[in-house]
Coordinates of N, CA and C in Angstrom, one line a residue:
M694 N 109.4 109.4 112.6 CA 108.5 108.3 111.2 C 108.9 109.8 110.2
S695 N 109.6 109.2 109.3 CA 109.8 110.3 108.2 C 107.8 110.6 107.4
G696 N 108.4 111.5 107.0 CA 106.6 112.9 105.8 C 106.5 111.3 104.7
A697 N 106.8 111.1 104.3 CA 106.5 109.9 103.2 C 105.1 109.1 104.4
L698 N 106.6 108.3 105.1 CA 105.3 107.4 105.9 C 104.0 108.2 107.1
R699 N 104.2 109.0 106.9 CA 103.3 109.2 108.3 C 102.3 110.6 106.8
L700 N 102.1 110.2 105.6 CA 101.8 111.0 105.1 C 100.3 109.3 104.1
A701 N 101.4 108.5 103.9 CA 100.3 106.7 103.8 C 99.8 106.8 105.1
V702 N 100.3 106.6 106.5 CA 99.2 106.3 107.7 C 98.2 107.3 107.5
S703 N 98.0 107.9 107.3 CA 97.3 109.5 107.5 C 96.7 109.2 105.9
W704 N 96.9 108.7 104.6 CA 95.9 108.3 103.8 C 95.0 107.9 104.7
L705 N 95.6 106.5 104.3 CA 95.2 105.1 104.4 C 94.1 104.3 105.5
T706 N 94.9 105.1 106.7 CA 94.3 105.0 108.0 C 93.4 106.3 108.6
V707 N 92.9 105.8 109.6 CA 92.6 106.9 110.9 C 93.9 107.3 111.8
V708 N 94.8 107.2 111.9 CA 95.4 106.6 113.1 C 96.6 108.3 113.1
P709 N 96.0 109.1 113.6 CA 97.1 110.7 113.9 C 98.6 110.1 114.8
V710 N 99.5 111.1 112.9 CA 100.2 111.1 112.8 C 100.6 112.3 113.3
G711 N 100.2 113.5 113.6 CA 100.9 114.6 113.8 C 100.7 115.9 112.6
T712 N 101.2 116.2 112.4 CA 101.5 118.0 111.4 C 101.9 116.9 109.8
L713 N 101.5 116.7 108.6 CA 101.8 116.7 108.0 C 102.4 117.6 106.9
P714 N 104.0 116.3 105.7 CA 104.4 118.0 105.5 C 104.0 118.6 104.3
T715 N 104.6 118.8 103.3 CA 103.7 119.5 102.0 C 103.3 118.4 101.3
V716 N 101.9 118.1 100.6 CA 101.7 117.3 100.2 C 102.5 117.9 98.9
D717 N 103.2 117.2 98.0 CA 103.3 117.2 96.3 C 104.2 116.0 95.5
R718 N 104.1 115.7 94.7 CA 104.9 115.2 94.1 C 105.2 114.1 94.7
T719 N 106.3 114.9 94.7 CA 108.1 114.1 95.8 C 107.2 113.2 96.7
T720 N 106.6 113.7 97.8 CA 106.0 113.0 98.6 C 105.2 111.9 98.4
A721 N 103.7 112.0 97.6 CA 103.7 111.4 97.3 C 104.1 110.1 96.9
R722 N 104.3 110.4 96.5 CA 105.5 109.5 94.8 C 105.9 108.8 96.6
R723 N 106.9 108.7 97.5 CA 107.1 107.9 98.7 C 106.0 107.2 99.1
A724 N 105.4 108.6 99.8 CA 104.6 107.7 100.9 C 103.8 106.4 99.9
L725 N 103.5 105.9 98.6 CA 103.1 105.3 97.7 C 104.2 104.2 98.3
Y726 N 105.2 103.9 98.7 CA 105.9 103.6 99.0 C 106.2 102.2 99.9
W727 N 105.4 103.2 100.9 CA 105.5 103.2 102.3 C 103.7 102.1 102.3
A728 N 102.9 101.8 101.6 CA 101.5 101.7 101.1 C 101.3 100.7 101.6
P729 N 101.8 99.9 100.8 CA 102.1 98.0 101.6 C 102.9 97.4 103.2
V730 N 103.4 98.5 103.5 CA 104.2 98.9 105.0 C 102.9 98.8 105.9
V731 N 101.6 100.3 105.1 CA 100.7 100.0 106.2 C 99.4 99.1 106.4
G732 N 99.3 98.5 105.2 CA 98.9 97.4 105.2 C 99.5 96.3 105.7
A733 N 100.5 96.7 104.8 CA 100.5 94.8 106.6 C 100.3 95.4 108.2
G734 N 100.0 96.2 108.3 CA 100.3 96.3 110.4 C 98.5 96.6 110.1
L735 N 98.1 96.8 109.1 CA 95.9 96.7 109.3 C 96.2 95.2 109.3
G736 N 96.5 94.7 108.1 CA 96.2 92.9 107.7 C 97.0 92.3 109.5
L737 N 97.8 92.3 110.5 CA 98.1 91.9 111.3 C 97.2 92.6 112.7
L738 N 96.4 93.7 112.6 CA 95.7 94.2 113.1 C 94.3 93.3 113.3
A739 N 93.5 92.8 111.7 CA 93.5 92.8 111.7 C 93.0 91.1 111.8
A740 N 94.0 90.6 111.7 CA 93.9 88.5 111.6 C 94.2 88.5 113.3
V741 N 95.1 89.4 114.5 CA 94.6 89.9 115.4 C 93.0 89.6 116.6
A742 N 92.3 90.3 115.9 CA 90.4 90.4 115.3 C 90.3 88.9 115.7
L743 N 91.2 88.3 114.5 CA 90.3 87.4 114.3 C 90.3 86.3 114.4
A744 N 91.9 86.0 114.8 CA 91.0 84.8 116.4 C 91.3 85.1 117.4
A745 N 90.8 86.9 117.9 CA 90.2 86.3 119.4 C 89.0 86.8 119.0
L746 N 88.7 86.5 118.2 CA 87.1 86.6 117.9 C 86.5 85.3 117.9
H747 N 87.0 84.3 117.7 CA 87.5 82.9 116.7 C 87.2 82.1 118.1
A748 N 88.9 82.9 119.4 CA 88.8 82.1 120.9 C 87.1 82.5 120.9
L749 N 86.8 83.5 121.5 CA 85.6 83.8 121.4 C 84.2 82.6 121.5
G750 N 84.7 81.7 120.0 CA 83.8 80.7 119.6 C 82.7 81.1 118.9
T751 N 83.1 82.1 118.1 CA 81.8 83.5 117.5 C 82.4 83.3 115.6
P752 N 80.3 82.8 115.8 CA 80.7 81.6 114.7 C 81.4 82.1 113.6
P753 N 82.0 81.5 112.2 CA 83.5 82.8 110.9 C 82.5 83.9 111.0
L754 N 81.2 83.0 109.6 CA 80.2 84.4 108.9 C 80.3 85.8 109.5
L755 N 80.3 85.3 110.7 CA 80.2 87.1 111.9 C 81.0 87.5 112.3
A756 N 82.3 86.8 112.5 CA 83.4 86.9 112.7 C 83.9 87.2 112.0
G757 N 84.5 87.6 110.2 CA 85.1 88.4 109.1 C 83.3 88.8 109.0
L758 N 82.1 89.2 109.4 CA 81.8 90.4 108.9 C 81.6 91.4 110.1
A759 N 82.5 91.2 110.7 CA 83.0 92.1 112.1 C 84.9 91.8 111.6
V760 N 85.3 91.6 111.3 CA 86.9 92.2 110.9 C 86.8 93.2 110.0
V761 N 86.1 92.7 108.5 CA 85.7 93.2 107.6 C 85.1 95.1 107.7
A762 N 84.3 95.0 109.2 CA 83.4 96.0 109.3 C 84.0 97.0 110.2
V763 N 85.7 96.4 111.2 CA 86.8 97.2 111.8 C 87.7 97.8 111.1
H764 N 88.0 96.5 110.2 CA 88.7 96.9 108.8 C 88.1 98.6 108.3
A765 N 87.6 98.3 107.4 CA 86.8 99.5 106.5 C 86.8 101.2 107.8
G766 N 86.4 100.6 109.0 CA 85.9 101.5 110.2 C 87.8 102.7 109.9
L767 N 88.8 101.4 110.2 CA 89.7 101.8 110.4 C 90.8 102.8 109.2
T768 N 89.9 102.3 108.3 CA 90.6 103.5 106.7 C 89.0 104.6 106.3
R769 N 88.4 104.7 106.8 CA 87.3 105.9 106.8 C 86.8 104.4 105.1
G770 N 86.5 103.4 105.3 CA 86.2 103.5 103.7 C 86.5 104.1 102.7
I771 N 87.8 104.8 103.2 CA 88.4 104.8 101.5 C 88.9 103.9 100.0
H772 N 88.8 102.8 100.8 CA 89.0 102.0 99.6 C 87.1 101.5 98.8
L773 N 86.8 101.2 99.8 CA 85.1 100.6 99.7 C 84.6 101.9 98.6
D774 N 85.0 103.1 99.4 CA 84.3 104.4 98.3 C 85.0 103.9 96.5
G775 N 86.1 104.1 96.3 CA 87.3 104.1 94.9 C 86.9 102.7 94.0
L776 N 86.4 102.1 95.0 CA 85.3 99.8 94.6 C 84.1 101.3 94.1
A777 N 83.3 101.3 94.8 CA 82.2 101.1 94.4 C 82.0 102.9 92.6
D778 N 83.0 103.2 93.0 CA 83.3 105.0 91.6 C 83.3 104.2 90.7
T779 N 84.4 103.3 90.6 CA 85.3 102.8 90.1 C 83.7 101.8 89.5
A780 N 83.9 100.7 89.9 CA 82.4 100.2 89.1 C 81.5 100.8 88.3
D781 N 80.5 102.6 89.0 CA 80.0 102.8 88.0 C 80.4 104.0 87.2
G782 N 81.9 103.9 87.4 CA 82.4 104.4 85.5 C 82.9 103.0 84.7
L783 N 83.5 101.8 85.0 CA 83.1 101.3 84.5 C 81.8 101.0 83.4
G784 N 81.0 101.1 84.3 CA 79.4 100.4 84.2 C 78.3 101.1 83.1
C785 N 78.7 102.5 83.7 CA 77.8 103.8 82.3 C 78.3 103.8 81.1
Y786 N 77.9 104.1 80.2 CA 78.0 104.8 78.5 C 77.9 105.7 78.3
G787 N 79.4 105.6 77.2 CA 79.9 107.2 76.6 C 81.3 107.3 76.9
E788 N 81.8 108.4 76.7 CA 83.2 108.8 76.9 C 84.0 108.6 78.3
P789 N 85.3 108.4 78.5 CA 85.8 108.1 79.5 C 85.3 110.2 79.8
R790 N 85.0 111.0 79.6 CA 84.5 112.3 80.6 C 83.3 111.8 81.7
R791 N 82.4 110.8 80.1 CA 80.9 110.7 81.4 C 80.9 109.8 82.0
A792 N 82.2 109.2 82.2 CA 82.8 108.2 82.7 C 83.3 108.7 84.4
L793 N 84.3 109.6 84.0 CA 84.7 110.1 85.3 C 83.4 110.8 86.1
E794 N 82.5 111.8 85.1 CA 82.0 112.7 86.4 C 81.2 111.6 87.1
V795 N 80.4 110.0 86.3 CA 80.0 109.0 87.3 C 80.9 109.5 88.2
M796 N 81.8 108.5 87.7 CA 82.4 108.1 89.4 C 82.7 109.2 91.0
R797 N 83.1 110.9 90.2 CA 82.6 112.2 91.0 C 81.3 112.4 91.4
D798 N 80.7 111.7 90.7 CA 79.1 111.9 91.7 C 79.3 111.5 93.1
G799 N 78.2 112.1 94.2 CA 79.0 111.5 95.9 C 77.2 110.6 95.6
S800 N 77.0 110.2 94.5 CA 75.1 109.2 95.0 C 76.4 107.2 94.4
T801 N 76.0 106.4 94.4 CA 76.8 105.7 94.9 C 75.1 104.6 93.2
G802 N 75.4 104.0 92.4 CA 74.8 103.3 92.0 C 74.4 102.2 91.6
P803 N 73.9 101.6 90.6 CA 74.0 100.4 91.7 C 74.8 98.4 90.7
F804 N 76.2 99.4 89.6 CA 76.9 98.5 89.9 C 77.7 98.3 90.9
G805 N 77.8 99.6 91.9 CA 78.8 99.7 92.7 C 78.1 99.4 94.0
V806 N 77.5 99.1 94.3 CA 76.5 98.5 95.1 C 76.5 97.2 95.0
V807 N 76.8 96.3 93.7 CA 76.8 95.0 93.4 C 78.2 95.1 93.9
A808 N 79.3 96.1 93.4 CA 80.5 96.0 93.8 C 80.7 95.6 95.1
L809 N 80.3 96.0 95.4 CA 80.5 96.0 97.1 C 79.7 95.3 97.8
V810 N 78.5 94.8 98.4 CA 78.5 93.3 98.4 C 78.7 92.6 98.4
L811 N 79.2 91.5 96.8 CA 79.9 90.8 96.0 C 81.8 90.6 97.1
V812 N 81.8 92.4 97.2 CA 83.7 92.2 98.2 C 83.8 92.1 98.7
L813 N 82.4 92.4 100.0 CA 82.2 92.9 101.4 C 82.0 91.3 101.6
T814 N 81.2 90.8 100.9 CA 81.0 88.9 101.1 C 82.4 88.4 100.8
T815 N 82.3 88.2 100.4 CA 83.6 87.8 99.0 C 84.5 87.5 100.9
Q816 N 84.7 88.5 101.5 CA 85.8 88.4 101.6 C 85.5 88.5 103.7
A817 N 84.1 88.7 103.6 CA 83.8 88.4 105.1 C 83.9 86.7 105.3
A818 N 83.4 86.2 103.9 CA 83.7 84.1 104.0 C 84.4 83.4 104.1
A819 N 85.6 84.6 103.8 CA 87.3 83.9 103.6 C 87.5 84.0 105.0
L820 N 87.5 85.2 105.6 CA 88.2 85.8 107.0 C 87.6 84.5 107.8
G821 N 87.0 84.0 108.0 CA 85.3 83.3 109.2 C 85.6 81.9 108.8
A822 N 86.4 81.3 107.1 CA 86.7 80.1 106.7 C 88.4 80.3 106.6
L823 N 89.5 81.4 107.1 CA 90.4 80.4 107.4 C 90.4 80.8 109.2
A824 N 90.0 80.9 109.9 CA 89.7 82.2 111.5 C 89.3 80.4 111.9
G825 N 88.3 80.0 111.5 CA 87.6 78.5 111.5 C 89.2 76.8 111.7
S826 N 89.9 77.9 110.4 CA 91.5 76.9 109.8 C 92.1 77.1 110.8
G827 N 92.1 78.3 111.6 CA 94.0 78.2 112.1 C 94.4 78.8 111.7
R828 N 94.2 79.7 109.8 CA 95.3 80.4 109.1 C 94.9 81.9 109.0
L829 N 95.8 82.3 109.3 CA 95.5 84.0 109.7 C 97.3 84.4 109.0
I830 N 98.2 83.7 109.2 CA 98.6 85.1 107.6 C 98.2 84.7 106.3
P831 N 97.2 84.1 105.8 CA 96.7 84.5 104.1 C 96.2 87.0 104.4
V832 N 96.2 86.1 105.5 CA 95.3 87.7 105.5 C 96.2 88.7 106.1
V833 N 97.0 88.6 106.6 CA 97.9 90.2 106.9 C 98.9 90.4 105.2
L834 N 98.6 89.3 104.3 CA 99.1 89.2 102.9 C 98.0 89.5 102.5
A835 N 96.8 89.3 102.3 CA 96.5 89.9 101.3 C 95.6 91.8 101.3
M836 N 96.0 91.9 103.0 CA 95.8 93.4 102.8 C 97.4 93.4 103.0
T837 N 98.6 93.4 102.8 CA 99.6 94.7 102.3 C 99.2 94.3 101.0
A838 N 99.3 92.9 99.5 CA 99.1 92.6 99.0 C 98.2 93.8 98.0
G839 N 97.4 94.3 99.1 CA 96.2 95.5 99.0 C 96.7 96.8 98.4
R840 N 97.6 96.5 99.4 CA 98.1 98.5 99.1 C 99.4 97.8 98.0
A841 N 100.3 97.0 97.7 CA 101.5 97.1 96.6 C 100.8 97.4 96.0
A842 N 99.3 97.1 95.6 CA 98.8 96.9 93.9 C 99.0 98.0 93.0
F843 N 98.6 99.1 94.5 CA 98.5 101.1 94.2 C 99.9 101.1 93.0
S844 N 100.9 100.7 93.9 CA 102.9 101.0 92.6 C 102.4 100.7 90.9
W845 N 101.2 99.4 91.0 CA 101.2 98.9 89.2 C 100.1 100.0 89.5
C846 N 99.5 100.3 89.3 CA 97.8 101.2 89.2 C 99.0 102.5 88.8
A847 N 99.8 103.0 90.2 CA 100.6 104.5 88.8 C 101.9 104.3 88.3
R848 N 102.8 103.5 88.3 CA 103.8 102.3 87.6 C 103.9 104.0 86.3
K849 N 105.0 104.1 86.3 CA 105.1 105.1 85.1 C 105.3 104.0 83.3
G850 N 104.0 105.9 83.2 CA 104.1 105.0 81.6 C 102.4 105.8 82.0
V851 N 101.3 106.2 82.7 CA 100.2 105.9 83.2 C 99.6 107.4 84.2
P852 N 99.5 108.0 83.3 CA 98.9 109.0 83.7 C 97.3 109.7 84.4
P853 N 97.2 110.5 84.7 CA 96.7 111.6 85.9 C 95.4 111.4 84.6
A854 N 94.4 110.4 85.1 CA 92.9 110.6 84.5 C 92.2 112.5 84.4
R855 N 92.9 112.8 85.6 CA 92.4 114.1 86.1 C 93.8 114.6 86.3
P856 N 93.2 116.5 86.5 CA 94.2 117.3 85.9 C 94.5 117.5 87.4
N857 N 93.3 116.6 89.0 CA 93.7 117.3 89.6 C 93.2 116.1 90.8
G858 N 93.9 115.8 91.6 CA 92.9 114.6 92.7 C 94.3 113.6 93.1
L859 N 93.9 113.0 94.1 CA 95.1 112.0 94.5 C 95.9 110.7 93.4
G860 N 95.1 110.9 92.4 CA 95.5 110.5 91.2 C 96.0 110.7 90.2
A861 N 96.4 112.0 90.1 CA 97.6 113.3 89.7 C 98.1 113.4 90.4
L862 N 98.4 113.0 90.9 CA 99.5 113.3 92.5 C 100.4 112.0 92.2
V863 N 99.7 111.3 92.1 CA 100.9 109.6 92.7 C 101.2 108.8 91.2
A864 N 100.3 109.3 89.9 CA 99.8 109.2 88.4 C 101.0 109.3 88.0
D865 N 102.2 108.1 87.1 CA 103.4 107.8 86.4 C 104.3 108.2 87.5
S866 N 104.8 107.5 88.5 CA 105.4 107.9 89.6 C 105.7 106.7 90.4
Q867 N 105.3 105.8 89.8 CA 106.3 104.5 90.8 C 107.0 103.5 89.1
P868 N 108.4 103.4 89.8 CA 109.2 103.1 88.3 C 108.7 101.8 89.0
P869 N 108.2 100.7 87.7 CA 107.5 99.5 88.3 C 109.1 98.3 88.4
A870 N 109.7 98.0 89.4 CA 110.9 97.8 90.0 C 110.0 98.0 90.8
V871 N 110.2 99.1 91.9 CA 108.5 99.6 93.3 C 107.5 97.5 93.7
A872 N 106.6 98.0 92.1 CA 105.8 97.1 91.9 C 105.8 95.5 91.7
V873 N 107.3 95.3 91.4 CA 108.1 93.3 90.7 C 108.3 93.3 91.9
S874 N 109.0 94.1 92.9 CA 109.7 94.5 94.1 C 108.4 93.1 94.8
W875 N 107.5 93.8 95.3 CA 106.3 93.7 96.3 C 106.0 92.0 95.8
A876 N 105.7 93.2 94.8 CA 105.3 90.8 94.3 C 106.1 89.6 94.4
L877 N 107.1 90.2 94.0 CA 108.5 88.9 94.3 C 108.6 88.6 95.6
L878 N 108.1 89.5 96.8 CA 108.2 88.9 98.0 C 107.4 89.2 98.7
L879 N 105.5 89.0 97.8 CA 104.2 88.6 99.0 C 104.6 86.9 97.8
L880 N 104.5 86.9 96.7 CA 105.5 85.2 96.3 C 105.5 84.8 97.1
L881 N 106.9 84.9 98.1 CA 108.1 84.6 98.9 C 107.3 84.6 100.1
G882 N 106.2 85.1 100.1 CA 105.6 85.0 102.1 C 104.2 84.1 101.4
G883 N 104.1 83.9 100.3 CA 103.0 83.4 100.1 C 103.2 82.0 100.5
L884 N 104.3 81.3 100.4 CA 104.7 80.1 100.5 C 104.3 79.5 101.8
V885 N 104.3 80.7 102.8 CA 104.6 79.8 104.0 C 102.8 80.8 105.1
A886 N 101.9 81.3 104.1 CA 100.4 81.5 104.0 C 99.7 79.9 104.2
V887 N 99.7 79.0 104.0 CA 99.0 78.1 104.2 C 99.7 76.4 104.7
P888 N 99.7 76.9 105.6 CA 100.6 75.6 106.1 C 99.6 73.6 105.2
G889 N 101.7 73.6 105.2 CA 100.5 72.2 103.6 C 100.5 72.5 101.8
R890 N 100.1 73.6 102.2 CA 100.1 74.2 100.6 C 100.8 75.1 100.2
P891 N 101.8 75.0 100.2 CA 103.1 76.0 100.3 C 103.0 77.1 98.6
W892 N 101.5 75.6 97.7 CA 102.2 76.4 96.5 C 100.7 77.4 96.8
Q893 N 99.9 77.2 97.4 CA 98.8 77.5 97.3 C 98.5 80.0 97.9
G894 N 99.2 79.8 98.9 CA 99.5 81.1 98.7 C 99.9 82.3 98.4
S895 N 101.3 81.0 97.3 CA 102.1 82.4 95.5 C 101.0 82.3 94.8
A896 N 100.3 80.9 94.9 CA 99.6 80.9 93.7 C 97.8 82.3 93.5
A897 N 97.5 82.3 95.2 CA 97.2 83.6 95.2 C 97.6 84.8 94.6
V898 N 98.7 85.1 96.0 CA 99.5 86.2 94.9 C 99.4 85.8 93.3
A899 N 99.5 85.2 92.3 CA 99.8 85.3 91.0 C 98.8 85.5 90.2
L900 N 96.8 85.3 91.5 CA 96.0 85.8 90.5 C 95.9 87.0 91.1
A901 N 95.9 88.0 92.1 CA 95.7 88.3 92.6 C 96.4 90.0 91.9
A902 N 98.1 89.0 90.8 CA 98.2 90.2 90.3 C 98.6 90.5 89.3
L903 N 97.5 89.1 88.4 CA 97.1 89.3 87.7 C 95.8 90.3 87.2
A904 N 95.0 90.3 88.2 CA 93.4 90.5 88.4 C 94.3 92.2 87.9
V905 N 94.6 92.9 89.2 CA 94.7 94.1 89.3 C 95.7 94.6 88.3
A906 N 96.3 93.2 87.7 CA 97.4 94.1 85.7 C 96.2 94.0 84.6
A907 N 95.1 92.9 84.6 CA 93.7 93.2 83.7 C 93.1 94.5 84.1
G908 N 92.4 94.7 85.2 CA 92.0 95.7 85.4 C 92.2 97.1 85.9
A909 N 93.7 96.9 85.9 CA 94.0 98.2 84.9 C 94.6 99.2 83.6
A910 N 95.2 98.0 83.5 CA 95.0 97.7 81.7 C 93.8 98.3 81.7
H911 N 92.9 97.5 81.9 CA 90.9 98.4 81.3 C 90.7 99.7 81.8
T912 N 91.2 99.7 83.3 CA 90.3 101.1 83.6 C 91.7 102.3 82.6
H913 N 93.0 102.0 82.7 CA 93.7 102.3 81.5 C 92.5 103.7 80.2
R914 N 92.0 102.3 79.7 CA 92.1 102.6 78.4 C 90.8 103.2 78.5
R915 N 89.6 102.8 80.0 CA 88.0 103.4 79.8 C 88.8 105.3 80.1
F916 N 88.9 105.4 81.2 CA 89.2 106.1 81.4 C 90.5 107.3 81.8
G917 N 91.1 107.0 81.0 CA 92.6 107.1 80.0 C 93.1 107.5 80.9
G918 N 93.5 106.8 82.6 CA 94.5 107.1 83.3 C 94.0 107.4 84.5
V919 N 94.5 106.8 85.0 CA 94.6 106.9 86.4 C 93.9 107.6 87.8
T920 N 92.8 106.9 88.8 CA 92.0 107.6 89.8 C 92.5 107.8 90.8
G921 N 92.9 107.8 92.2 CA 92.6 107.5 93.6 C 91.3 106.8 93.3
D922 N 90.0 106.6 93.3 CA 89.0 105.7 92.4 C 89.8 104.4 92.4
V923 N 90.2 104.7 91.6 CA 91.1 103.0 91.1 C 92.1 102.6 91.8
L924 N 93.1 103.0 92.3 CA 94.1 103.0 93.3 C 92.5 101.7 94.6
G925 N 92.3 102.6 94.7 CA 90.6 101.8 95.9 C 90.2 100.9 95.6
A926 N 89.8 100.9 94.0 CA 89.6 99.6 93.5 C 90.3 98.7 93.3
A927 N 91.9 99.2 92.0 CA 93.0 97.5 93.0 C 92.5 97.4 94.1
G928 N 93.3 97.8 94.5 CA 93.3 97.0 96.5 C 92.4 96.4 96.8
E929 N 91.1 96.5 96.5 CA 90.2 96.0 97.8 C 90.0 94.3 96.2
L930 N 90.5 94.7 94.4 CA 90.2 93.3 94.0 C 91.7 91.8 94.6
A931 N 92.8 93.1 94.7 CA 93.4 92.4 94.9 C 93.5 91.8 96.9
T932 N 93.2 92.6 97.4 CA 93.2 91.5 98.9 C 91.7 91.2 99.5
T933 N 90.2 90.8 98.2 CA 90.0 90.1 97.8 C 89.9 88.1 97.4
V934 N 91.2 88.6 96.6 CA 91.1 87.5 95.1 C 92.3 86.5 96.2
V935 N 93.4 87.2 97.2 CA 94.0 86.0 98.3 C 93.3 86.2 98.4
L936 N 92.3 86.8 99.7 CA 91.6 86.0 101.3 C 90.5 84.7 100.1
A937 N 90.5 84.7 99.6 CA 89.8 83.9 98.9 C 90.4 83.0 98.6
V938 N 91.2 82.7 97.4 CA 92.0 81.7 97.7 C 92.5 81.1 98.6
C939 N 93.2 81.8 99.6 CA 93.8 81.8 100.8 C 92.8 80.5 101.9
A940 N 91.4 80.6 101.5 CA 90.4 79.9 102.0 C 90.5 78.3 101.5
I941 N 90.5 78.6 100.3 CA 90.1 77.1 99.6 C 91.0 76.2 100.2
S942 N 90.1 74.9 100.8 CA 90.5 74.1 101.8 C 90.4 73.0 100.8

């Protein structure tokens, strides 16, 4: 396993990967290339767990909640933490420095709580609906799309909002072609995500891409750049949009 892939697995999961390479901007940039692959692996595990729960007769919403909980454990809840911090930062008043201070605070404010409740319940309900209809490919598609969102948020031209942290390591590092390539691959994958409705999966990916692009533009203006929390929020946003759209029948 390459050093960049090991770093991506270490950042995004609880899977032990042994001794990590020196974490510099070059390794961090390459690690972000692998993030969607790690997301696809997590999505596959989630799909298997969802299918097993459905086969055991677990009620759809309960199965969805269980998979959301397992996924949060496998990822240390890092993206959920980023979502809550980003929501609190966007919800506060004041200049960008004030917003970044709110995000750095260890507590979760009302905006963060509301964001977590909405995202987690939407994901759980969508996962339950997908299990009930036997559509599991969207689970893999959604979690891959969530990690592919990182490359757009950290693309060339986007500065770090802080001089240190994950944002400083990966900001201004991803060629736009990487984000576009993943988007095209996911659009193609969307064609087989919903049997009998080839447009639905691709539409879900397109809507997620628009949501991530709009969110990245807003956080760039509000915070002055990108942070690790913004990456996590973008990942949860993309995952939720794809799951929700593909769950509609």
